[in-house]
């Protein structure tokens, strides 16, 4: 389990990284945290000819919180988001969700951009980003473009990112004040990739009715799935266990998860309903406390 | 008193500071590294192997395939339970013309580093002709299925049949009969350190091998025989070992290939198995299908039990021969007195990794089946399962008790034990009498909880003998040389305590040597929970002989009779009154001055095994919406006769439980229908982490010392593992007694539990006569 | 393919600076073990699950099998060999692991110690459940974790006590957290 030979470049700034990426094209692979790529290289399932290591590009590592948006640099590490008091204040979902990612060793090294670009549909970050309506800024030698999660995630481990692009920044809108969040997942062991993962947000109006709500599931399809059908009927109503349970029943008709050795399709579906209910209830409870 | 106290381990200071020396830590000048090219097919003919490109890669020093093996090479023989009929199914170090499982060694590549060796392995071009893979025992033995070892004439390689009384007749007479199919999945020991070897040729031409463990003195004989070398020309050195559990330390293809390559190359060759290799190359274990028939009456008394067992032994017979099937049968009856028993065990070949022992071999499987069946009988009669157990237990006055079935060449004869007492203890500890109320209350609170029990009898102290040599070195330290191996279980500390007890010295003044074939003249090694029982007894007697020598010398020197003297706290004392006569150190120096050799050897022989016994109990809470099980309380009571170091016994039990829990809920070496191992990495093969293993209450009992050895000890290594699956399963079934749940296979999956809950409450499952 | 694309790196391990030339593909775990001879860091799976190879890099626990040696250029690394004091006094964690029988075969131990060390820095007064969470990235096949949790709990107490007595005695006296390795 030793990686095959590769050429190694460790550019000091984004410009150089983009130049190298342009030069080597499909032979090159960006190395960010490496927590998914290096295992694949150790197993020789991935054999990039060229590694462009962006770990020294300090300009890509930052957290900025303004009144309306959280900006996170692509190279920012999981633990930095997990431990950021600012983020916990404005978007506690991220704090809660980061703790579900692997174990502390993984979070020391893994990066936000890396996880998003890896696009594992059972991973926490793609689901959270989708729920939160994040936008990703991709840089290439030709400039920058910004894409939504819907445009970005295409299917399993596949995104719209071009061969010569790097995810440099993530923008997460900060929602109105009375929004409660929750994320939870079903794993056989703590820290494993989830069998089913659910995240929800519920925003309450002054009168205690639901102003808006959203629900995103992971592990049910090739990309995180935003289930507007489930939440749109809840708007204008007072949150209750019954309302949430009733709304979530339709999930069985909305998702068709693939079976694997750990869970059948039926069971995953069943777990989706359970976890959807759990996160929606929790999010509503939390919103009520704000 | 040293024996019986929980002293700290003498092994630890090195290990906690990073100074341990595992085989991978050793680096010799000029060493090169090996990689094994393994079959990607479960079943295929090898048409052609092209190694040219690999050989030409800079840094590569050696490439060989099955065709390069010496033509007169024998396959790897059986170490335990050898059987002539099975010699036709043994494995050669490299595949010859045909591969029979994914992971079978096909070629050996050696290069200046592991990195380059892997590069070269990628360049070896092998043409295979795939054959139909056989992945199921029942399909394997169908007449139309092709034979994996044609010389044997059947894929049902071996059938073991043993019986006591007439089961069929008795079953006929029983008012109740239960017939069930149960399955235990393939899983294994999976130590944290993978296997590894480092072989080198000394200046005098001798072959030195670092890395053998467990059965070092046995394996050196196998290697000498396979290499056709004099055993004196080989030197095995055991290093620190990162866990044994059964699979580690057996003689595998690499144990031949690496020394062979070192001899060919004349330079040190190192091989460290990587984790992906380990999952498919190192022995698997446990996979068995049971078809059980039991006859019982309305009181819960079981009169007769018949079990037809299909053991998926994998593609070849390895060193354990038929140990696991034989132990499954021999130990199946556990703590119960059944009038009639019959076992028919089929050892069936399939295109999967070959198998061997794993902690509690045969007992993990048998205990699951038996203890589930007991609960099924209870359920059928609507009885308390602990009462059904009670009504069938062997009574203390029946000891020694023979269950009439043999295992490892001897009829199973339990030496001592009070089984009803240990059951009662567990009931009290778990508050079983009050549990029905607790459960009802929980149900009112919307919680589903359950409590389950599983009893077991273990075996330990397999002979035939073990060796120990003790000697006072010039610096006054006691050197204890044992034939045992240290696979991480604390053998050094336990033996040091035993020697220290005899000789009245601190255990920290004892240095224990093991696993070095130049230093230790003979040994049988560490397996079958025999270390403390057999090796400990050898140490006890060797140290006693040395003590007698010291006392006799002291008596002459100081004018006492030998019987008047003893050694205590490093002093020669007078027994009556405890008066100090002379420091022990002085006597040692005096002996050395006079040329009296302070060295004694002892070989302890034993014909019969000793049988520790115990009970597991689990209280679980079930998440009704997901089926996930949380163990709220776990209890083990285990009678080990006598605990040399209770802390180490406790550690063995808790650690053993974690492995048992893995087998109960998490771990499975699962194959698809093409014979591919689909749980071949730590991503899919789920070892329990600190978040899954619960806190465990342990009661170590010393009520039934073994009469078979001077220490009264029985082994402690496997009792933590064997009864976890049925205890947890019975607890889940108890929790879900309103639902249609029927656990007959492992691992227990939350999905199955959730399914039962979704089906809804069934009011009364008790069937009429 | 061979040494042609090797890079020179300088890194500090346990306070000592090393400069060595490594192939980019060489894993940090292999650099530590093979190039620097620090074999206390063990390799158990090489795909980032078992945690045996855990070290701290710039103060954070990382799996050294999931970092390339070249990426540790200029990094500050601590391994199990750097836990005890230079005079051999054990770190409270080491002492507690010994006292509480927190290891059997010892193979996973260095990684567990490094994870626990960082964990206690972050959370000096953990509950047992938090300890379990804190070491959940390290698999152990021998102990069943219970004694490891006991040991981390004990080490937390020792560290807190040391901290307290250090505060009390100000800087006049050096309080050693452990004692010499003696059996």
Short mmCIF file of C-alpha atoms in Angstrom, two decimals, chain A residues 1-5 39 41-45 47 103 185-193 260-271 274-275 277-278 281, chain B residues 114-116 118-120 122 274-277 623-628 666 670 678-679 681-689 691-692 749-752 754-755 758:
data_model
loop_
_atom_site.label_atom_id
_atom_site.label_comp_id
_atom_site.label_asym_id
_atom_site.label_seq_id
_atom_site.Cartn_x
_atom_site.Cartn_y
_atom_site.Cartn_z
CA UNK A 1 0.00 0.00 0.00
CA UNK A 2 2.46 2.62 -1.22
CA UNK A 3 1.56 5.26 -3.78
CA UNK A 4 2.84 5.08 -7.32
CA UNK A 5 5.40 7.63 -8.45
CA UNK A 39 -5.88 6.50 0.90
CA UNK A 41 -3.22 6.67 -3.78
CA UNK A 42 -1.94 4.26 -1.12
CA UNK A 43 -4.22 1.60 -2.56
CA UNK A 44 -3.10 2.67 -6.04
CA UNK A 45 -6.72 3.22 -6.99
CA UNK A 47 -2.40 7.26 -9.70
CA UNK A 103 -12.37 11.77 13.79
CA UNK A 185 -26.72 10.87 10.66
CA UNK A 186 -27.02 7.13 10.91
CA UNK A 187 -23.76 5.25 10.98
CA UNK A 188 -23.01 1.75 12.16
CA UNK A 189 -19.91 3.12 13.91
CA UNK A 190 -19.21 6.61 15.09
CA UNK A 191 -17.22 8.58 12.54
CA UNK A 192 -17.92 6.39 9.53
CA UNK A 193 -19.40 7.70 6.33
CA UNK A 260 -25.14 -1.71 -0.41
CA UNK A 261 -23.66 -4.27 1.96
CA UNK A 262 -24.59 -2.24 5.01
CA UNK A 263 -28.19 -1.33 4.23
CA UNK A 264 -30.94 -2.20 1.78
CA UNK A 265 -32.77 0.43 -0.22
CA UNK A 266 -35.91 0.01 1.91
CA UNK A 267 -34.02 0.43 5.14
CA UNK A 268 -32.26 3.55 3.90
CA UNK A 269 -35.59 5.00 2.91
CA UNK A 270 -36.95 4.23 6.34
CA UNK A 271 -33.92 5.84 7.95
CA UNK A 274 -36.63 8.93 10.76
CA UNK A 275 -33.68 11.26 10.42
CA UNK A 277 -38.14 13.96 11.31
CA UNK A 278 -35.43 14.17 13.91
CA UNK A 281 -38.03 18.66 14.99
CA UNK B 114 8.57 -1.62 -0.68
CA UNK B 115 7.68 1.27 -2.97
CA UNK B 116 9.70 -0.09 -5.86
CA UNK B 118 4.97 -2.49 -5.54
CA UNK B 119 5.89 -0.73 -8.78
CA UNK B 120 7.36 -4.00 -10.03
CA UNK B 122 2.22 -3.78 -11.08
CA UNK B 274 -0.16 -4.45 4.34
CA UNK B 275 -3.71 -4.17 5.64
CA UNK B 276 -5.41 -4.96 2.35
CA UNK B 277 -3.29 -8.09 2.05
CA UNK B 623 -33.97 2.52 19.12
CA UNK B 624 -37.35 1.57 17.71
CA UNK B 625 -37.05 3.97 14.78
CA UNK B 626 -33.67 2.74 13.53
CA UNK B 627 -33.18 -0.68 15.09
CA UNK B 628 -29.90 0.44 16.56
CA UNK B 666 -20.12 -5.24 13.31
CA UNK B 670 -18.30 -10.85 3.25
CA UNK B 678 -16.20 -7.00 -0.41
CA UNK B 679 -15.26 -5.99 3.11
CA UNK B 681 -10.56 -2.75 4.08
CA UNK B 682 -11.11 -1.00 7.38
CA UNK B 683 -13.72 1.15 5.64
CA UNK B 684 -16.03 -1.84 5.34
CA UNK B 685 -14.73 -4.31 7.88
CA UNK B 686 -15.99 -2.59 10.98
CA UNK B 687 -13.80 -3.04 14.03
CA UNK B 688 -15.58 -1.66 17.09
CA UNK B 689 -14.19 1.66 18.31
CA UNK B 691 -17.76 4.53 20.93
CA UNK B 692 -19.23 1.08 20.32
CA UNK B 749 -28.06 -5.99 11.89
CA UNK B 750 -30.10 -2.98 12.99
CA UNK B 751 -32.01 -3.37 9.76
CA UNK B 752 -33.35 -6.75 10.85
CA UNK B 754 -36.12 -2.32 12.55
CA UNK B 755 -37.93 -4.66 10.16
CA UNK B 758 -42.09 -2.18 11.55
#
